[in-house]
Short mmCIF file of C-alpha atoms and ligand atoms in Angstrom, two decimals:
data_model
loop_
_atom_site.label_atom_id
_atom_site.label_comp_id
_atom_site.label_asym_id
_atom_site.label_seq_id
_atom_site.Cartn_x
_atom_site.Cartn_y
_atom_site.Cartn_z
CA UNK A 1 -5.47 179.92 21.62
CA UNK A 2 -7.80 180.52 19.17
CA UNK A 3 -9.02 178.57 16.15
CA UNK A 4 -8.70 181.13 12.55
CA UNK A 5 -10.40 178.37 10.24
CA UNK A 6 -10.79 174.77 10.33
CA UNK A 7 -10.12 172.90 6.79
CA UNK A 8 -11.61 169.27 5.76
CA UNK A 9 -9.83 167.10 3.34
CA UNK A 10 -11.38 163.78 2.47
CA UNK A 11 -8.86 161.32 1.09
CA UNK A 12 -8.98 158.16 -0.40
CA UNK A 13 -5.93 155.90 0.13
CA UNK A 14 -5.29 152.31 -1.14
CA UNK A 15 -5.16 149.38 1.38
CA UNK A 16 -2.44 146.87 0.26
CA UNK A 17 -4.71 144.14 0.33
CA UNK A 18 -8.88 144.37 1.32
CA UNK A 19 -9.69 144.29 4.57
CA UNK A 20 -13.03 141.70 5.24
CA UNK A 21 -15.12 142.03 8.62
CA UNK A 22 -18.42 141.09 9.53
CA UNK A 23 -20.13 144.20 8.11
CA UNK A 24 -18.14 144.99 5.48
CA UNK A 25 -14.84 144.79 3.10
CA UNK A 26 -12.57 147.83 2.80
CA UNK A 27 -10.46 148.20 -0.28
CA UNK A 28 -9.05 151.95 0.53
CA UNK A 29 -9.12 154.19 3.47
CA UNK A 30 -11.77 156.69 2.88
CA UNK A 31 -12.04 159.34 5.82
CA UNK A 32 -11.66 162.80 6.71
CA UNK A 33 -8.26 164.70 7.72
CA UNK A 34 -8.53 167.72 9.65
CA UNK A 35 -6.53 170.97 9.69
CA UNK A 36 -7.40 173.54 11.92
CA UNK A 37 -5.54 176.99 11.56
CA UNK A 38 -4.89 179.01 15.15
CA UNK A 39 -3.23 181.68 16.13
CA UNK A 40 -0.37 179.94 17.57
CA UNK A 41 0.03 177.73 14.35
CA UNK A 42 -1.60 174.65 12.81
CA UNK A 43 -2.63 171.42 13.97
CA UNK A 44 -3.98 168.16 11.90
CA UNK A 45 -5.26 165.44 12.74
CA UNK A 46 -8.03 162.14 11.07
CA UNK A 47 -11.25 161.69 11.65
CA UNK A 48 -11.36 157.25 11.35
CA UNK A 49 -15.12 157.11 10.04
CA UNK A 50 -15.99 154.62 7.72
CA UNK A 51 -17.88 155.35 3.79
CA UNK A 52 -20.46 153.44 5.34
CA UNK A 53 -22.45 153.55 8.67
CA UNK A 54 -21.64 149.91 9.57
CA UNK A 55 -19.16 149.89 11.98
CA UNK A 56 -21.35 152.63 14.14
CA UNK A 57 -23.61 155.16 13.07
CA UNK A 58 -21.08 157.91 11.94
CA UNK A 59 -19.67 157.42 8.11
CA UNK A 60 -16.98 159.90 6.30
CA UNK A 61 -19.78 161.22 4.25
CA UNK A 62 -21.19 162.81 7.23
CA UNK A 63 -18.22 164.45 8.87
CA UNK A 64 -18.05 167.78 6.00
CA UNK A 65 -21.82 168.24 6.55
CA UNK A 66 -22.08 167.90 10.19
CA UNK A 67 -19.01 169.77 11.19
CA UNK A 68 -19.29 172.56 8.96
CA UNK A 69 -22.95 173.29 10.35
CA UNK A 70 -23.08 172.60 13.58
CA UNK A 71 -19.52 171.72 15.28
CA UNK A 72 -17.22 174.26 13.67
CA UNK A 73 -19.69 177.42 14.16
CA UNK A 74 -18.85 176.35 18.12
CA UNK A 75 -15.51 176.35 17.90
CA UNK A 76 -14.63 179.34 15.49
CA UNK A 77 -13.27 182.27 17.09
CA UNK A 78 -13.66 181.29 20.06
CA UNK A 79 -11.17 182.81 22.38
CA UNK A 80 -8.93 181.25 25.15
CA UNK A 81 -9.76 177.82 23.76
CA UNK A 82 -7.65 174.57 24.81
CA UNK A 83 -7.79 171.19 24.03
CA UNK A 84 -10.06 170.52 27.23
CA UNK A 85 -11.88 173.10 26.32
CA UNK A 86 -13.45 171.56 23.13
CA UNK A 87 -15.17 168.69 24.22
CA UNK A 88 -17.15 170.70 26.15
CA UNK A 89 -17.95 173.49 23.23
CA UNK A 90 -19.34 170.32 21.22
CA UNK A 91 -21.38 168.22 24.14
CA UNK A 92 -24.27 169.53 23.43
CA UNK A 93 -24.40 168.33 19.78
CA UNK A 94 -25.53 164.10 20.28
CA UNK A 95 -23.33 161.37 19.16
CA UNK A 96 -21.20 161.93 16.15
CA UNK A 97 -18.00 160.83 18.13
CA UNK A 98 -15.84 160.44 15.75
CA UNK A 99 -16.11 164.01 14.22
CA UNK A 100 -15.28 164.96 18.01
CA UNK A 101 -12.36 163.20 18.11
CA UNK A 102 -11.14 164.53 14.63
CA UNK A 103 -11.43 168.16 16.33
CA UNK A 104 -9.75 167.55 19.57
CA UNK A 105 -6.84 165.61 18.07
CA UNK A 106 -6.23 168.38 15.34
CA UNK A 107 -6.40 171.33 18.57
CA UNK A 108 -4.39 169.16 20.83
CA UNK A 109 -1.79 168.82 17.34
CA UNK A 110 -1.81 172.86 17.27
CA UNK A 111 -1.61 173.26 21.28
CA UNK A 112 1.05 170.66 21.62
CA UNK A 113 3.46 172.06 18.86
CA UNK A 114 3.20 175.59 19.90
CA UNK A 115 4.37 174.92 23.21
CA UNK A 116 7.06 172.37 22.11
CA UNK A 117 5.30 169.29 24.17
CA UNK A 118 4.66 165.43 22.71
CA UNK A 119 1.70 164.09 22.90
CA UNK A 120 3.42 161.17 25.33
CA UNK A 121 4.62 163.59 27.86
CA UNK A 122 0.94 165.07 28.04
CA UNK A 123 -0.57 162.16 28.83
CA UNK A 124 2.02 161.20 30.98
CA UNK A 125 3.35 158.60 28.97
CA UNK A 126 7.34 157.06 30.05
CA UNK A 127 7.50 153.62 28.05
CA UNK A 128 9.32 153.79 24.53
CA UNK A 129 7.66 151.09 22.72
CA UNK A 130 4.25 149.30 22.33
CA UNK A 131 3.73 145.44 21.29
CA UNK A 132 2.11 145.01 18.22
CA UNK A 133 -1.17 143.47 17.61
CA UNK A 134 -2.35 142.64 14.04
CA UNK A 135 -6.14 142.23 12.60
CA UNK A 136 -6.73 139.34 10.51
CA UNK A 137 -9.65 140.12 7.88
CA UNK A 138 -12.14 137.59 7.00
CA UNK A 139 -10.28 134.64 4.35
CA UNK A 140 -12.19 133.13 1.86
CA UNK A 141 -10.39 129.86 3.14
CA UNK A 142 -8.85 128.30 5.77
CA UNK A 143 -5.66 127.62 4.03
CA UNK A 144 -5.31 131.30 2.72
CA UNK A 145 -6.11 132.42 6.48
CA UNK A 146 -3.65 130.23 8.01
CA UNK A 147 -1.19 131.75 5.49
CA UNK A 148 -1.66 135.05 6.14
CA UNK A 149 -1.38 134.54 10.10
CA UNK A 150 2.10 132.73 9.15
CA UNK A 151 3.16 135.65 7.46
CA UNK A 152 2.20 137.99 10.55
CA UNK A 153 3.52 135.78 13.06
CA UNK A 154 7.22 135.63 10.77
CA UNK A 155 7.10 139.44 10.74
CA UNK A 156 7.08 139.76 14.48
CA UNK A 157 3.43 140.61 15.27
CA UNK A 158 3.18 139.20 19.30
CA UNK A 159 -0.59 138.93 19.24
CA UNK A 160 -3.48 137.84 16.37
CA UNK A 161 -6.69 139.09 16.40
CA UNK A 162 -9.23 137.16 14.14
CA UNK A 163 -12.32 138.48 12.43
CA UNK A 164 -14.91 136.37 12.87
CA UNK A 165 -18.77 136.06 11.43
CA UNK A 166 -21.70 133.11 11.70
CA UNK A 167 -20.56 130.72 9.45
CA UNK A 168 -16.66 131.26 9.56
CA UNK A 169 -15.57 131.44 13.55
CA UNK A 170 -14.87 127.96 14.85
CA UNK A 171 -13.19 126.04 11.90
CA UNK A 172 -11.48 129.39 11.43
CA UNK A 173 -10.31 129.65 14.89
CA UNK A 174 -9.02 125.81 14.78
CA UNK A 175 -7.04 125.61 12.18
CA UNK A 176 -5.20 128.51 13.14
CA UNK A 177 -4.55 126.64 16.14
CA UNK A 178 -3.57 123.68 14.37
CA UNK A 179 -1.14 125.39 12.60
CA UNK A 180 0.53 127.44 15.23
CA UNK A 181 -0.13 125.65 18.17
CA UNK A 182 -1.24 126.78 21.95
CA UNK A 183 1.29 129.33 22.68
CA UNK A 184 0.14 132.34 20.04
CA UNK A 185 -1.92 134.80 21.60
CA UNK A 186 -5.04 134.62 19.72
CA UNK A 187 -8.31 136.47 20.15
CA UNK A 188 -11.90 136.50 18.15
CA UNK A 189 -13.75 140.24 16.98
CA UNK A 190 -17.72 139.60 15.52
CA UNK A 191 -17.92 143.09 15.32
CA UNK A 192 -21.47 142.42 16.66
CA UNK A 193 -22.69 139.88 14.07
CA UNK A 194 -24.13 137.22 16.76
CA UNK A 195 -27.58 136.89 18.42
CA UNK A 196 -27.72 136.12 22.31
CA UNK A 197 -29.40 132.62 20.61
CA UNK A 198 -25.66 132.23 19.53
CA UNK A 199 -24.63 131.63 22.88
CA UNK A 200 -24.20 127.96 22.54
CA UNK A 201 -22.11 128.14 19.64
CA UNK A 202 -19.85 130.93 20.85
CA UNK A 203 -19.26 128.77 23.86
CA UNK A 204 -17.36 126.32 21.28
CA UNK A 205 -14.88 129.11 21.35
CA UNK A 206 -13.76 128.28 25.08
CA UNK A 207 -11.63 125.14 23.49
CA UNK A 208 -9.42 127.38 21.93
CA UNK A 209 -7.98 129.30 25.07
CA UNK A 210 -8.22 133.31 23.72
CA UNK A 211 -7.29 136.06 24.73
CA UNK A 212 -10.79 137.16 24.65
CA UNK A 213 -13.55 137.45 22.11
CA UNK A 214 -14.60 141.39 20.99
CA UNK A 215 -18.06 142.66 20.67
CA UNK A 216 -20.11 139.68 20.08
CA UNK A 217 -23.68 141.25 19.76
CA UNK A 218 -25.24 144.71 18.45
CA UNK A 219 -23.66 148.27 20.08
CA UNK A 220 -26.60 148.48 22.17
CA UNK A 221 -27.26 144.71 23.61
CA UNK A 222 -25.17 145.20 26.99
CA UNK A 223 -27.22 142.70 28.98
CA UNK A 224 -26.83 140.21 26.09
CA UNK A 225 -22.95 140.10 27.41
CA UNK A 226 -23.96 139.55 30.98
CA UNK A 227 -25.45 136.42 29.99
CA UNK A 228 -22.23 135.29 27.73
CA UNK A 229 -20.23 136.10 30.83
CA UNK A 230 -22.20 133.46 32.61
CA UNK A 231 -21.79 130.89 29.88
CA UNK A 232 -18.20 130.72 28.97
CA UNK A 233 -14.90 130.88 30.00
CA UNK A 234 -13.35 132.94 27.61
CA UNK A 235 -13.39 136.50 28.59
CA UNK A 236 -15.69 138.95 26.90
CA UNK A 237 -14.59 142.42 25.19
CA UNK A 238 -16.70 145.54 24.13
CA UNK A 239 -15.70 147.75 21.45
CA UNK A 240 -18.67 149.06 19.45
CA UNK A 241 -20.37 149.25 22.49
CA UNK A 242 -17.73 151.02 24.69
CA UNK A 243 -19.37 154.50 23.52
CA UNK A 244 -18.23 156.13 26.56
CA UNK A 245 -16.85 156.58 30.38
CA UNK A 246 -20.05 156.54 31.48
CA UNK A 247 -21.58 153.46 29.55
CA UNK A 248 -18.00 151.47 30.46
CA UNK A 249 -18.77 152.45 33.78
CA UNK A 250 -22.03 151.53 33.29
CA UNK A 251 -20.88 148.03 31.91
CA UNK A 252 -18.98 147.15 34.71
CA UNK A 253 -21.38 147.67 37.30
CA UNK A 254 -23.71 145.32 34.93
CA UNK A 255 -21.09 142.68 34.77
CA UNK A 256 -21.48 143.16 31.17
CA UNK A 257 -17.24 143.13 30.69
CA UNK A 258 -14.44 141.73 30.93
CA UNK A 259 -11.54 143.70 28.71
CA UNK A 260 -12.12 146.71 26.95
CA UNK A 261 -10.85 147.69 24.02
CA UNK A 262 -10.14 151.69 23.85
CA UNK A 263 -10.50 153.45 20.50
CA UNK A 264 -10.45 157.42 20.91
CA UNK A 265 -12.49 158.02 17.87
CA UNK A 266 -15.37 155.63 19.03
CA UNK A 267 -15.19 157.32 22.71
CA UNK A 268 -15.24 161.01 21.08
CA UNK A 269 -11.58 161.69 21.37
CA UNK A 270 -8.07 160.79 23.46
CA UNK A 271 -9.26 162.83 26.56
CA UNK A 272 -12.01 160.75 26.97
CA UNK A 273 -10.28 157.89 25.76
CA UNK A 274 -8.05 158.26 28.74
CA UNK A 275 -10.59 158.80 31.16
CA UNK A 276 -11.51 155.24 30.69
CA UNK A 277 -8.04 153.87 31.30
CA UNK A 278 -8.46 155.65 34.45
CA UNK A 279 -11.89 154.41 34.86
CA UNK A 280 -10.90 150.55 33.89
CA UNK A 281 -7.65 150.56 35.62
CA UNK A 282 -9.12 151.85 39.31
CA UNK A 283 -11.92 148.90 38.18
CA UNK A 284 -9.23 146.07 37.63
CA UNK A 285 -10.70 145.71 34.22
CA UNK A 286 -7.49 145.21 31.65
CA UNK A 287 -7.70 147.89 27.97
CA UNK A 288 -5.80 147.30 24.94
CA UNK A 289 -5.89 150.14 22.13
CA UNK A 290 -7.99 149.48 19.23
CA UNK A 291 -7.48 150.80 15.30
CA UNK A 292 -9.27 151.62 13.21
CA UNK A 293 -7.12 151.36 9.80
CA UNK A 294 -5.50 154.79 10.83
CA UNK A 295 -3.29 156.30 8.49
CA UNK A 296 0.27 157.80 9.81
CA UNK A 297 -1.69 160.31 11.15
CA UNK A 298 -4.04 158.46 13.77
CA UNK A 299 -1.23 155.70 14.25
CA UNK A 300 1.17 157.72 16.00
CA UNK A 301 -1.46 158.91 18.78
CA UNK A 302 -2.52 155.55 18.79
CA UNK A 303 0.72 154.43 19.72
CA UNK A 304 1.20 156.96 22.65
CA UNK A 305 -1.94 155.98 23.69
CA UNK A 306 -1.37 152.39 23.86
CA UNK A 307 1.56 153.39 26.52
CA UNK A 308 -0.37 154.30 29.10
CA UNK A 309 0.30 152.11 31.81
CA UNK A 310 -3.17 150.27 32.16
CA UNK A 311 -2.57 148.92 28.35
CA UNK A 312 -2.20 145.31 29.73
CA UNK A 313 -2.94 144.40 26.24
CA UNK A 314 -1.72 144.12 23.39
CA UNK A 315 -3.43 146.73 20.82
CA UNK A 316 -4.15 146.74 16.94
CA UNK A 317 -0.88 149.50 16.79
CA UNK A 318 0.09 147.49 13.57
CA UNK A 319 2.98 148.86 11.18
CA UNK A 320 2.15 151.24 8.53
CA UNK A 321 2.76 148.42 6.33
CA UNK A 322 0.01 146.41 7.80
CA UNK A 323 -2.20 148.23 5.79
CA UNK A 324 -0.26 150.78 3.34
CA UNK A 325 2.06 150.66 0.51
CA UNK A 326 3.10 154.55 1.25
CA UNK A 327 1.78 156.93 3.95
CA UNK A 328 0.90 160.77 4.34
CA UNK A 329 3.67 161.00 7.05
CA UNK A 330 6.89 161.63 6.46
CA UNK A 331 7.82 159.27 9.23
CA UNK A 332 5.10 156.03 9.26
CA UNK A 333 5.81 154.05 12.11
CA UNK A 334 7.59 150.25 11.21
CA UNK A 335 7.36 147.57 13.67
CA UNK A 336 10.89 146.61 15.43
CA UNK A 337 11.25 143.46 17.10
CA UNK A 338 7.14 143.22 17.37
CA UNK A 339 6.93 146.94 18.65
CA UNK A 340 6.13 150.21 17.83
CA UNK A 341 8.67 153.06 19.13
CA UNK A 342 6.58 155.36 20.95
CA UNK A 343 6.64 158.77 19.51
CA UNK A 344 7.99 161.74 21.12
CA UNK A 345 8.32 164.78 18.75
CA UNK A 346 5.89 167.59 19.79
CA UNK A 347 2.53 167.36 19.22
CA UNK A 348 0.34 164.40 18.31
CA UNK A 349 3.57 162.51 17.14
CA UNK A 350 3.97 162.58 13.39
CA UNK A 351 5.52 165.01 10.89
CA UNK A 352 2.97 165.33 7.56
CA UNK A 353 4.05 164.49 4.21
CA UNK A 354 2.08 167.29 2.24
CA UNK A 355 2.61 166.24 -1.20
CA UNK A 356 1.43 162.82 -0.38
CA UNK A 357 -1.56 164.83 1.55
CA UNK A 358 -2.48 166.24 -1.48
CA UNK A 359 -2.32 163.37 -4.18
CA UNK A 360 -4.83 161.34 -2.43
CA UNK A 361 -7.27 164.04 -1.44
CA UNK A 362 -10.61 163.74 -3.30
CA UNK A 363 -12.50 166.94 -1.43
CA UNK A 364 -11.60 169.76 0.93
CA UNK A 365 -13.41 172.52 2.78
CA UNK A 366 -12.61 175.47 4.01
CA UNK A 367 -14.36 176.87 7.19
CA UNK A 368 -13.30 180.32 8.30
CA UNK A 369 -13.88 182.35 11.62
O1 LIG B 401 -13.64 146.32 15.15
O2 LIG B 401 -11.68 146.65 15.81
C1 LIG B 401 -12.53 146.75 14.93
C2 LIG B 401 -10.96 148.20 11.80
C3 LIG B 401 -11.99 148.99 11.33
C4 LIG B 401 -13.18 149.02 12.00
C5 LIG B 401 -13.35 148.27 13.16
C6 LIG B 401 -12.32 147.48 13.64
C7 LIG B 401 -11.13 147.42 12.94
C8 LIG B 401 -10.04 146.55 13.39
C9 LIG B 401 -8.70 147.15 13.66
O3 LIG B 401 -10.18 145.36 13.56
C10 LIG B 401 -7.84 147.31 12.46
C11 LIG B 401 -6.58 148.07 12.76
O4 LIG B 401 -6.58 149.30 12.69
O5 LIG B 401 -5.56 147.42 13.02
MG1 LIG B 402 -13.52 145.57 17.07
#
């Protein structure tokens, strides 16, 4: 195969209601899509940056630049090229993961469709549905959190994930409890907003039997997470930090980990993303799939993803509706009984909706070979 032009098209899409974590609140979905033209047809993908750099270092504003000058010029013309192949055209260029992934998913979408394969029979994927996790934002109250689980939990969601921050974590986590008893499966994400000095407070947490608690301390603290290991009961989760199969590797030979969340876009794409399935499953070390807000486009590889058979968890594969009034697929995935089918049309698993493509598009770019 070989790649004719590449296009970037940021778009701006309206969450249904803002979206409040430790760093930050999101009131639309600002990112990157990308198109990349071959010679055995087209194949699109998203790239799930952020506006700002405060998830990781990588923000939407810094996809156009970076891939138009230094990954795109790699890639271009290239002949022969396959989806393994372009991981390896863009290691030399440091960091900048997400961008990565954006490629890779957009040539596996092209490679896939010409030769009539899903993206679930590629990876080897055989179950037909995924349980649904859901991400609770940061509430202003306790009352209007408790609420909003309610309304997850009648919906059908299986598992609750809460956003949590210094200053709302333990009453937060406790009156969910209150309300809902023993039985939901609950877990904590700081998205990295506590100081190993928190470690006393966090160990407050072990009262409320989770699932597990996600990313307590800063991206690059591993140690910090040996030393909550040692404290509490409640098992311990990397995301931000989970930068790659070598640092998860890394982490487990620290004792730095108990669960790891897997987020292709964070790891630098789904190749790599299942090389640490592999890695954590041979290690005994559960995965769920993480989100990151995805539109239709992201959410259906998520979901194929999340069926790989070392997904003990369950993931953030929300409905469409979790966070969208209308999506840029034809087909946005709805939750069924707490599950999300598990698509299986060729390619990356969704068919585009281009007029909707195009109404929420705020910038494009064209890069030619
Ligand atoms: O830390 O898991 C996270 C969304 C944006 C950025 C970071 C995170 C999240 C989520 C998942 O919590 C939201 C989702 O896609 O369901
Ligand atoms: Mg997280």
């Amino acid at each position: 195969m070989r790649i004719e032009a590449i296009e970037l098209r940021r778009v701006d899409i309206p969450l249904v209601t803002p979206f409040r974590t430790s760093f930050g609140t999101q009131d639309t979905r600002d990112c990157v899509l990308v198109r990349v033209v071959t010679d055995v047809g087209e194949g699109w993908s998203e790239c799930v940056t952020m506006p700002w750099p405060l998830y990781s270092a990588e923000s939407s504003d810094v996809v156009i630049p970076i891939v138009s000058a230094h990954m795109a010029p790699r890639l271009l013309g290239v002949d022969g090229i396959g989806p393994r192949d372009v991981a390896r055209l863009l290691a030399p260029i440091r960091g900048h993961r997400m961008a990565k992934a954006g490629l890779e998913a957009a040539v596996l979408d092209a490679w896939l469709r010409a030769a009539g394969q899903s993206f679930a029979s590629f990876l080897g994927v055989t179950a037909t549905r995924v349980p649904c996790g859901v991400s609770v934002g940061i509430h202003d109250s306790t009352e209007a959190l408790v609420e909003t689980v309610g309304g997850y939990l009648d919906e059908g969601y299986v598992r609750i994930k809460l956003k949590i921050e210094p200053g709302n974590d333990v009453e937060a986590v406790a009156a969910v409890r209150r309300a809902f008893g023993e039985d939901v499966p609950l877990q904590v994400d700081a998205n990295a907003a506590y100081e190993p000095g928190d470690i006393p407070l966090l160990r407050q947490l072990d009262a409320f039997g989770l699932l597990l608690i996600e990313q307590p301390f800063d991206e690059e603290r591993l140690l910090a997470n040996v030393d909550l290991r040692a404290a509490i009961d409640t098992p311990v989760c990397l995301d931000e930090s989970a930068v790659s199969a070598q640092v998860v590797a890394d982490a487990i030979r620290l004792g730095a980990v108990d669960i790891v969340n897997i987020k292709a876009g964070r790891v630098g794409g789904y190749l790599e993303a299942a090389r640490i399935h592999d890695l954590c499953v041979a290690h005994g070390v559960p995965v769920w799939c993480g989100g990151m807000v995805e539109t239709g486009i992201g959410r259906a590889a998520n979901a194929v993803l999340a069926g790989m058979a070392g997904f003990s968890l369950p993931g953030d594969n929300s409905g469409f509706d979790r966070f969208y009034a209308t999506d840029i697929v034809a087909d946005p995935l709805r939750m069924v009984d707490g599950h999300l089918p598990v698509p299986t049309a060729p390619g990356m698993g969704f068919e585009l909706d281009p007029e909707a493509i195009e109404a929420v598009t705020v910038e494009r770019v064209l890069l030619e070979a």
